[in-house]
């Protein structure tokens, strides 16, 4: 009998789980790429090696535990072992994406559930009700479901662990009042056969057992698994030799600014573009170690640009969960310190960043706090207040559609700061501070 790998670690977030009806206490956990991890349960295959149209969002087991179905967010069904295909929502135009599924006791049908609580029944699965058109709006979206042992009821679970019961499904508890490492992503019914227990699975791999459901283990998922972070090392090493490119005016969102600039430098000649690139690549390594997919706006320090509007578009196109533009200032020699710039709301014929202003403020505060704690660098004595300032005249921020901030890590014209930025050890501290701030922001976002 095949089993899951000895080290149940995943580079993708956990999205669902299912109990093994043939092995008391056994269950499978599935990740977004279709990877399946078996705990005291047989492994029958996975979609981990497939190129999926949409991510996997749930799993359901056959009655004898010799197979299971995986469901994607578009309602597509993947069958393994003795799991039989009974239909899918893959060809439907859905109001909300599918987020989970549950199988009937005889394995001849299954339900799919959408994030609004809508239920889709296939085979011999009977409709017992839904949360899609309830009188009480959902506080958090539905993320999964599980059926009772006799198939005459089912539970729906929301992202905060809130439970909705239909048919003969009995309420046995929830995580609604708990602070979670990551939001709940799925559930499975207990195999005790009483219909009064279930497990909930968190996106961090944590498992929560209620009623007569027993805890048997969990998956370790890296803190930033499945999340994209965009890092923008400001300027570029070839900018100084290409004024015809970087001086070209671009629309920053209702105002005109240069495509890019050369950047600052210390009095000894250490250039800002080199500092920015070094810190960005160091921060990328740190964030990747936490599971993030890091996108850089430039891959070398010998090119030209890109323009600030393109830099914003790179983060937007990557659907980054957070973006940071990394700089060092060329301020007054008598001034010292760092500043985190957040976007002010700007609506223009080509942009509207109002939706990302609030989360960017939170990101900015998290980066400010972590950077100060890690580097010991004081907040700027000449710009902003307590290390923060909102601006609406920077295209990299006004054109962003993802939470984004710009950090001026130090003043290169100040003798004390110039000595720091020229030191590899301090650049590593700066990278750590940025990475810690981004990580703190994203972990908190995943808890809600």
Short mmCIF file of C-alpha atoms in Angstrom, two decimals:
data_model
loop_
_atom_site.label_atom_id
_atom_site.label_comp_id
_atom_site.label_asym_id
_atom_site.label_seq_id
_atom_site.Cartn_x
_atom_site.Cartn_y
_atom_site.Cartn_z
CA UNK A 1 0.00 0.00 0.00
CA UNK A 2 1.49 3.34 -1.05
CA UNK A 3 1.82 6.06 1.54
CA UNK A 4 2.68 9.73 1.53
CA UNK A 5 6.33 10.85 1.74
CA UNK A 6 8.00 10.52 5.19
CA UNK A 7 8.42 14.29 5.41
CA UNK A 8 4.92 15.74 4.83
CA UNK A 9 6.06 19.23 3.81
CA UNK A 10 4.46 21.26 1.05
CA UNK A 11 5.56 24.30 -0.95
CA UNK A 12 1.87 25.02 -1.60
CA UNK A 13 -0.83 25.95 0.90
CA UNK A 14 -3.13 23.24 2.23
CA UNK A 15 -6.65 23.62 0.81
CA UNK A 16 -8.66 20.65 2.10
CA UNK A 17 -8.82 17.25 3.77
CA UNK A 18 -10.88 14.05 3.81
CA UNK A 19 -11.25 11.23 6.33
CA UNK A 20 -10.48 7.60 5.45
CA UNK A 21 -13.71 5.63 6.09
CA UNK A 22 -11.75 2.35 6.29
CA UNK A 23 -9.16 3.45 8.85
CA UNK A 24 -10.29 5.01 12.11
CA UNK A 25 -8.42 8.26 12.64
CA UNK A 26 -6.87 8.29 9.16
CA UNK A 27 -7.16 11.13 6.67
CA UNK A 28 -5.73 12.80 3.60
CA UNK A 29 -4.67 16.44 3.24
CA UNK A 30 -4.49 18.10 -0.19
CA UNK A 31 -2.49 21.14 -1.32
CA UNK A 32 -3.40 23.71 -3.96
CA UNK A 33 -1.26 22.07 -6.63
CA UNK A 34 -3.07 18.75 -6.12
CA UNK A 35 -0.38 17.16 -3.96
CA UNK A 36 -1.93 14.61 -1.55
CA UNK A 37 -0.53 13.67 1.88
CA UNK A 38 -1.84 10.53 3.60
CA UNK A 39 -1.94 10.08 7.38
CA UNK A 40 -2.85 6.53 8.47
CA UNK A 41 -4.57 6.28 5.07
CA UNK A 42 -3.60 4.80 1.66
CA UNK A 43 -2.12 7.01 -1.04
CA UNK A 44 -3.86 6.53 -4.43
CA UNK A 45 -2.30 9.30 -6.48
CA UNK A 46 -2.28 13.07 -6.85
CA UNK A 47 -2.49 15.91 -9.34
CA UNK A 48 0.79 17.36 -8.12
CA UNK A 49 2.49 16.76 -11.45
CA UNK A 50 -0.32 18.09 -13.64
CA UNK A 51 -0.67 21.51 -15.25
CA UNK A 52 -4.02 22.63 -13.81
CA UNK A 53 -6.40 25.18 -15.32
CA UNK A 54 -7.47 26.18 -11.81
CA UNK A 55 -6.06 25.28 -8.38
CA UNK A 56 -7.34 22.33 -6.40
CA UNK A 57 -9.66 23.40 -3.59
CA UNK A 58 -10.98 20.18 -2.01
CA UNK A 59 -10.93 16.40 -1.65
CA UNK A 60 -13.49 13.67 -0.86
CA UNK A 61 -12.95 9.94 -0.22
CA UNK A 62 -14.78 6.86 -1.52
CA UNK A 63 -16.63 4.71 1.06
CA UNK A 64 -13.97 1.96 1.18
CA UNK A 65 -11.05 4.42 1.37
CA UNK A 66 -9.49 3.06 -1.82
CA UNK A 67 -9.90 6.25 -3.78
CA UNK A 68 -10.75 9.93 -3.66
CA UNK A 69 -11.82 12.84 -5.79
CA UNK A 70 -10.09 16.22 -6.05
CA UNK A 71 -12.06 19.27 -7.11
CA UNK A 72 -10.70 22.48 -8.68
CA UNK A 73 -12.09 25.97 -8.21
CA UNK A 74 -13.84 25.81 -11.61
CA UNK A 75 -15.66 22.63 -10.54
CA UNK A 76 -13.38 20.27 -12.48
CA UNK A 77 -13.15 16.78 -10.94
CA UNK A 78 -10.04 14.52 -10.73
CA UNK A 79 -10.67 10.87 -9.76
CA UNK A 80 -8.14 8.48 -8.16
CA UNK A 81 -8.32 4.84 -7.07
CA UNK A 82 -11.89 3.53 -7.18
CA UNK A 83 -13.47 7.00 -7.24
CA UNK A 84 -16.03 7.15 -10.08
CA UNK A 85 -16.77 10.31 -12.06
CA UNK A 86 -20.42 11.46 -11.68
CA UNK A 87 -20.26 14.91 -13.25
CA UNK A 88 -18.65 18.29 -12.72
CA UNK A 89 -19.29 22.02 -12.79
CA UNK A 90 -16.31 22.59 -15.08
CA UNK A 91 -18.50 23.71 -17.97
CA UNK A 92 -20.79 25.98 -15.94
CA UNK A 93 -20.65 29.75 -15.51
CA UNK A 94 -20.40 30.00 -11.71
CA UNK A 95 -21.46 32.98 -9.59
CA UNK A 96 -18.69 32.12 -7.13
CA UNK A 97 -15.82 29.63 -7.33
CA UNK A 98 -16.10 26.09 -6.00
CA UNK A 99 -14.29 25.72 -2.68
CA UNK A 100 -14.93 22.12 -1.58
CA UNK A 101 -16.79 18.84 -1.95
CA UNK A 102 -18.20 15.85 -0.08
CA UNK A 103 -19.14 12.32 -1.24
CA UNK A 104 -22.30 10.29 -0.55
CA UNK A 105 -21.95 7.19 1.69
CA UNK A 106 -22.18 4.74 -1.23
CA UNK A 107 -19.70 6.69 -3.39
CA UNK A 108 -22.21 7.12 -6.21
CA UNK A 109 -22.47 10.87 -5.93
CA UNK A 110 -21.03 14.01 -4.39
CA UNK A 111 -21.78 17.60 -3.57
CA UNK A 112 -19.73 20.64 -4.57
CA UNK A 113 -19.96 23.86 -2.58
CA UNK A 114 -19.19 27.41 -3.74
CA UNK A 115 -17.80 30.24 -1.62
CA UNK A 116 -21.26 31.80 -1.28
CA UNK A 117 -22.60 28.53 0.16
CA UNK A 118 -24.23 27.39 -3.07
CA UNK A 119 -24.56 23.58 -3.42
CA UNK A 120 -24.20 21.51 -6.63
CA UNK A 121 -25.40 17.88 -6.42
CA UNK A 122 -24.23 14.99 -8.64
CA UNK A 123 -25.11 11.28 -8.78
CA UNK A 124 -27.24 10.24 -5.80
CA UNK A 125 -26.28 13.27 -3.68
CA UNK A 126 -29.46 14.90 -2.31
CA UNK A 127 -29.85 18.64 -1.84
CA UNK A 128 -30.49 19.48 1.87
CA UNK A 129 -30.12 23.27 1.77
CA UNK A 130 -27.49 25.94 1.17
CA UNK A 131 -26.15 29.19 2.58
CA UNK A 132 -26.24 30.98 -0.77
CA UNK A 133 -29.56 32.70 -0.23
CA UNK A 134 -29.83 32.67 3.56
CA UNK A 135 -31.39 35.48 5.56
CA UNK A 136 -28.10 36.10 7.40
CA UNK A 137 -25.15 37.29 5.28
CA UNK A 138 -21.95 35.29 5.70
CA UNK A 139 -19.32 36.96 7.88
CA UNK A 140 -16.63 35.00 6.02
CA UNK A 141 -16.87 33.00 2.78
CA UNK A 142 -17.58 29.27 2.81
CA UNK A 143 -14.39 27.26 2.27
CA UNK A 144 -15.48 23.61 2.50
CA UNK A 145 -18.05 20.97 3.45
CA UNK A 146 -18.45 17.45 4.83
CA UNK A 147 -21.35 14.96 4.71
CA UNK A 148 -22.85 12.99 7.59
CA UNK A 149 -22.29 9.19 7.60
CA UNK A 150 -25.79 8.41 6.31
CA UNK A 151 -25.70 11.09 3.60
CA UNK A 152 -28.83 12.80 4.92
CA UNK A 153 -27.02 15.98 5.92
CA UNK A 154 -23.85 18.01 5.60
CA UNK A 155 -21.89 20.77 7.24
CA UNK A 156 -20.47 23.87 5.55
CA UNK A 157 -17.46 25.61 7.10
CA UNK A 158 -16.46 29.26 6.69
CA UNK A 159 -12.94 30.72 6.64
CA UNK A 160 -13.14 31.66 10.33
CA UNK A 161 -14.19 28.12 11.24
CA UNK A 162 -17.89 28.95 11.56
CA UNK A 163 -20.10 25.86 10.99
CA UNK A 164 -23.44 25.70 9.12
CA UNK A 165 -25.45 22.47 9.56
CA UNK A 166 -28.06 21.02 7.15
CA UNK A 167 -30.21 17.88 7.27
CA UNK A 168 -29.18 15.58 10.15
CA UNK A 169 -25.74 17.19 10.60
CA UNK A 170 -25.14 18.02 14.30
CA UNK A 171 -23.08 20.99 15.50
CA UNK A 172 -20.02 19.85 17.53
CA UNK A 173 -17.98 23.06 17.82
CA UNK A 174 -16.03 25.55 15.73
CA UNK A 175 -12.91 27.74 15.66
CA UNK A 176 -15.02 30.87 15.23
CA UNK A 177 -13.67 32.41 18.44
CA UNK A 178 -10.02 31.36 18.00
CA UNK A 179 -7.01 33.25 16.60
CA UNK A 180 -5.79 31.03 13.75
CA UNK A 181 -2.34 30.75 12.17
CA UNK A 182 -4.11 30.79 8.80
CA UNK A 183 -7.76 30.76 7.92
CA UNK A 184 -9.67 27.47 7.84
CA UNK A 185 -9.63 25.96 4.34
CA UNK A 186 -11.64 22.74 4.64
CA UNK A 187 -13.22 20.05 6.79
CA UNK A 188 -13.92 16.31 7.03
CA UNK A 189 -16.47 14.30 9.01
CA UNK A 190 -15.35 11.93 11.76
CA UNK A 191 -15.17 8.25 10.84
CA UNK A 192 -16.80 7.19 14.13
CA UNK A 193 -20.15 6.99 12.31
CA UNK A 194 -22.16 9.10 14.76
CA UNK A 195 -22.45 12.24 12.68
CA UNK A 196 -21.32 14.29 15.67
CA UNK A 197 -17.67 15.03 14.94
CA UNK A 198 -15.42 16.56 12.32
CA UNK A 199 -11.99 17.95 11.63
CA UNK A 200 -11.20 21.45 10.33
CA UNK A 201 -7.97 22.14 8.42
CA UNK A 202 -6.11 25.47 8.45
CA UNK A 203 -4.09 26.87 5.57
CA UNK A 204 -0.94 26.44 7.68
CA UNK A 205 -1.57 22.69 7.87
CA UNK A 206 -3.04 22.85 11.38
CA UNK A 207 -5.83 20.38 12.18
CA UNK A 208 -8.66 21.13 14.66
CA UNK A 209 -10.72 18.18 15.97
CA UNK A 210 -14.30 18.48 17.31
CA UNK A 211 -16.77 15.99 18.75
CA UNK A 212 -15.60 12.40 18.35
CA UNK A 213 -12.95 13.28 15.73
CA UNK A 214 -9.44 12.30 16.94
CA UNK A 215 -6.25 14.21 16.18
CA UNK A 216 -3.67 12.13 14.25
CA UNK A 217 -1.14 14.65 12.88
CA UNK A 218 -0.73 17.72 10.70
CA UNK A 219 1.24 19.10 7.75
CA UNK A 220 3.93 21.77 8.07
CA UNK A 221 3.44 24.53 5.50
CA UNK A 222 5.90 27.41 5.09
CA UNK A 223 4.50 30.73 6.31
CA UNK A 224 4.34 32.35 2.85
CA UNK A 225 3.61 29.27 0.74
CA UNK A 226 1.45 30.11 -2.26
CA UNK A 227 1.97 33.88 -1.94
CA UNK A 228 3.66 36.18 -4.46
CA UNK A 229 5.85 39.08 -3.31
CA UNK A 230 7.11 41.73 -5.74
CA UNK A 231 10.42 43.46 -4.92
CA UNK A 232 11.42 46.51 -6.93
CA UNK A 233 15.11 47.48 -6.64
CA UNK A 234 14.99 51.13 -7.66
CA UNK A 235 16.93 52.55 -10.64
CA UNK A 236 19.47 50.46 -12.62
CA UNK A 237 23.18 50.40 -13.29
CA UNK A 238 22.87 51.48 -16.92
CA UNK A 239 20.54 54.41 -16.35
CA UNK A 240 23.34 56.97 -16.27
CA UNK A 241 24.34 56.14 -19.83
CA UNK A 242 20.83 56.21 -21.27
CA UNK A 243 19.28 59.64 -20.66
CA UNK A 244 17.22 59.30 -23.83
CA UNK A 245 15.39 56.40 -22.16
CA UNK A 246 15.13 57.38 -18.52
CA UNK A 247 14.29 61.04 -19.17
CA UNK A 248 11.31 60.07 -21.30
CA UNK A 249 8.09 61.32 -19.63
CA UNK A 250 5.47 58.78 -18.58
CA UNK A 251 1.99 59.11 -17.09
CA UNK A 252 2.28 58.33 -13.41
CA UNK A 253 -1.48 58.44 -12.90
CA UNK A 254 -2.73 61.91 -13.74
CA UNK A 255 0.71 63.54 -13.63
CA UNK A 256 3.92 63.37 -15.64
CA UNK A 257 7.23 62.10 -14.30
CA UNK A 258 10.45 60.74 -15.83
CA UNK A 259 10.59 57.09 -16.85
CA UNK A 260 13.31 56.59 -14.21
CA UNK A 261 16.32 58.36 -12.71
CA UNK A 262 19.97 57.60 -12.05
CA UNK A 263 19.54 57.53 -8.27
CA UNK A 264 21.72 58.81 -5.45
CA UNK A 265 25.23 57.86 -4.32
CA UNK A 266 27.46 58.24 -1.29
CA UNK A 267 30.16 60.89 -1.35
CA UNK A 268 32.63 58.02 -1.84
CA UNK A 269 30.79 56.95 -4.99
CA UNK A 270 28.80 53.89 -3.86
CA UNK A 271 25.67 54.05 -6.06
CA UNK A 272 22.12 53.68 -4.87
CA UNK A 273 21.21 51.34 -7.73
CA UNK A 274 23.80 48.82 -6.50
CA UNK A 275 22.57 49.12 -2.92
CA UNK A 276 18.96 48.65 -3.98
CA UNK A 277 19.72 45.56 -6.06
CA UNK A 278 21.85 43.94 -3.38
CA UNK A 279 19.24 44.46 -0.66
CA UNK A 280 16.44 43.27 -2.94
CA UNK A 281 18.19 40.03 -3.89
CA UNK A 282 19.04 39.35 -0.23
CA UNK A 283 15.43 40.00 0.79
CA UNK A 284 14.22 37.74 -2.03
CA UNK A 285 16.32 34.87 -0.66
CA UNK A 286 14.87 35.37 2.82
CA UNK A 287 11.28 35.51 1.56
CA UNK A 288 11.73 32.47 -0.67
CA UNK A 289 12.96 30.54 2.37
CA UNK A 290 9.53 31.25 3.90
CA UNK A 291 7.82 29.82 0.82
CA UNK A 292 7.07 33.02 -1.12
CA UNK A 293 7.29 33.26 -4.90
CA UNK A 294 9.36 36.44 -5.33
CA UNK A 295 9.17 38.53 -8.50
CA UNK A 296 11.91 41.13 -9.10
CA UNK A 297 11.33 44.09 -11.41
CA UNK A 298 14.87 43.69 -12.74
CA UNK A 299 17.22 40.69 -12.70
CA UNK A 300 20.57 42.47 -13.08
CA UNK A 301 22.23 45.74 -12.10
CA UNK A 302 23.66 46.46 -15.55
CA UNK A 303 20.54 47.32 -17.54
CA UNK A 304 18.37 50.38 -18.12
CA UNK A 305 15.08 50.92 -16.30
CA UNK A 306 12.41 49.65 -16.49
CA UNK A 307 10.23 52.73 -16.25
CA UNK A 308 8.33 53.24 -13.01
CA UNK A 309 4.97 52.47 -14.67
CA UNK A 310 6.34 49.14 -15.90
CA UNK A 311 7.68 48.39 -12.42
CA UNK A 312 4.18 48.87 -11.02
CA UNK A 313 2.70 46.70 -13.78
CA UNK A 314 5.08 43.84 -12.94
CA UNK A 315 3.70 43.60 -9.43
CA UNK A 316 0.15 44.02 -10.67
CA UNK A 317 0.47 41.34 -13.33
CA UNK A 318 1.95 38.93 -10.79
CA UNK A 319 -1.05 39.53 -8.50
CA UNK A 320 1.43 40.09 -5.70
CA UNK A 321 0.12 39.83 -2.15
CA UNK A 322 2.59 42.59 -1.25
CA UNK A 323 5.12 44.74 -3.12
CA UNK A 324 8.06 46.80 -1.87
CA UNK A 325 10.13 49.29 -3.83
CA UNK A 326 13.63 49.45 -2.31
CA UNK A 327 15.63 52.68 -2.36
CA UNK A 328 18.15 54.79 -0.46
CA UNK A 329 17.71 58.56 -0.30
CA UNK A 330 19.96 61.40 -1.34
CA UNK A 331 18.79 63.83 1.32
CA UNK A 332 20.47 66.70 3.16
CA UNK A 333 23.88 65.70 4.57
CA UNK A 334 22.81 66.76 8.05
CA UNK A 335 19.73 64.51 7.99
CA UNK A 336 19.68 60.84 8.80
CA UNK A 337 17.31 57.87 8.90
CA UNK A 338 14.81 55.85 6.90
CA UNK A 339 11.28 56.51 5.67
CA UNK A 340 8.54 54.19 4.41
CA UNK A 341 6.36 55.87 1.78
CA UNK A 342 2.78 54.65 1.41
CA UNK A 343 0.38 55.50 -1.44
CA UNK A 344 -2.04 58.38 -1.07
CA UNK A 345 -5.36 57.78 -2.85
CA UNK A 346 -5.17 58.82 -6.51
CA UNK A 347 -7.82 58.35 -9.19
CA UNK A 348 -6.84 59.20 -12.76
CA UNK A 349 -7.93 58.28 -16.29
CA UNK A 350 -5.46 55.36 -16.20
CA UNK A 351 -5.48 54.36 -12.54
CA UNK A 352 -7.37 54.02 -9.28
CA UNK A 353 -5.33 52.90 -6.27
CA UNK A 354 -7.93 53.61 -3.59
CA UNK A 355 -8.55 49.93 -2.86
CA UNK A 356 -4.93 49.32 -1.88
CA UNK A 357 -4.38 52.41 0.27
CA UNK A 358 -5.59 50.87 3.55
CA UNK A 359 -3.67 47.56 3.26
CA UNK A 360 -0.61 49.48 2.06
CA UNK A 361 -0.78 51.57 5.23
CA UNK A 362 -0.70 48.37 7.27
CA UNK A 363 2.16 47.00 5.16
CA UNK A 364 4.04 50.28 5.63
CA UNK A 365 3.67 50.17 9.39
CA UNK A 366 4.79 46.54 9.52
CA UNK A 367 7.86 47.26 7.35
CA UNK A 368 8.66 50.39 9.39
CA UNK A 369 8.52 48.50 12.68
CA UNK A 370 10.50 45.48 11.48
CA UNK A 371 13.15 47.58 9.70
CA UNK A 372 13.76 49.72 12.77
CA UNK A 373 13.95 46.69 15.06
CA UNK A 374 16.32 44.73 12.81
CA UNK A 375 18.69 47.46 11.63
CA UNK A 376 18.65 49.92 14.53
CA UNK A 377 18.35 52.69 11.93
CA UNK A 378 16.44 55.70 13.25
CA UNK A 379 13.42 57.06 11.40
CA UNK A 380 14.14 60.03 9.18
CA UNK A 381 14.90 63.37 10.79
CA UNK A 382 13.93 65.27 7.63
CA UNK A 383 11.11 63.39 5.91
CA UNK A 384 7.81 61.98 7.12
CA UNK A 385 6.53 61.47 10.66
CA UNK A 386 7.76 58.53 12.73
CA UNK A 387 9.20 56.98 9.59
CA UNK A 388 5.99 57.12 7.53
CA UNK A 389 4.66 59.44 4.83
CA UNK A 390 1.87 59.11 2.25
CA UNK A 391 2.49 60.46 -1.26
CA UNK A 392 0.40 60.69 -4.39
CA UNK A 393 3.13 61.80 -6.80
CA UNK A 394 5.02 58.54 -7.30
CA UNK A 395 3.85 56.46 -10.25
CA UNK A 396 5.18 53.25 -8.72
CA UNK A 397 2.59 53.66 -5.96
CA UNK A 398 -0.26 55.45 -7.70
CA UNK A 399 -0.33 52.87 -10.51
CA UNK A 400 -0.22 49.87 -8.18
CA UNK A 401 -3.25 47.62 -7.79
CA UNK A 402 -1.60 45.51 -5.08
CA UNK A 403 -0.56 46.58 -1.55
CA UNK A 404 2.72 48.40 -2.04
CA UNK A 405 5.19 50.67 -0.22
CA UNK A 406 8.50 52.34 -1.02
CA UNK A 407 11.28 52.36 1.56
CA UNK A 408 14.14 54.85 1.63
CA UNK A 409 16.46 52.69 3.73
CA UNK A 410 18.95 55.43 4.66
CA UNK A 411 20.35 58.78 3.57
CA UNK A 412 23.38 58.14 1.34
CA UNK A 413 24.52 61.76 1.72
CA UNK A 414 24.81 61.43 5.49
CA UNK A 415 28.25 60.24 6.63
CA UNK A 416 26.92 57.80 9.24
CA UNK A 417 24.32 56.28 6.93
CA UNK A 418 26.79 56.18 4.02
CA UNK A 419 29.14 54.02 6.07
CA UNK A 420 26.27 51.62 6.84
CA UNK A 421 24.89 51.22 3.31
CA UNK A 422 28.42 50.52 2.04
CA UNK A 423 28.71 47.52 4.40
CA UNK A 424 27.47 44.09 3.31
CA UNK A 425 26.54 43.18 6.88
CA UNK A 426 24.19 46.14 7.22
CA UNK A 427 22.66 45.48 3.80
CA UNK A 428 21.82 41.99 5.06
CA UNK A 429 20.17 43.55 8.11
CA UNK A 430 18.21 45.88 5.85
CA UNK A 431 17.04 42.92 3.76
CA UNK A 432 16.04 41.05 6.91
CA UNK A 433 14.06 44.03 8.16
CA UNK A 434 12.16 44.32 4.88
CA UNK A 435 11.53 40.57 4.71
CA UNK A 436 10.35 40.48 8.33
CA UNK A 437 7.94 43.34 7.71
CA UNK A 438 6.48 41.72 4.61
CA UNK A 439 6.20 38.36 6.35
CA UNK A 440 4.45 39.86 9.35
CA UNK A 441 1.97 41.63 7.08
CA UNK A 442 1.20 38.54 5.01
CA UNK A 443 0.90 36.16 7.95
CA UNK A 444 -1.63 38.51 9.57
CA UNK A 445 -3.52 38.75 6.27
CA UNK A 446 -3.78 34.95 6.09
CA UNK A 447 -5.32 34.79 9.55
CA UNK A 448 -8.45 36.63 8.39
#
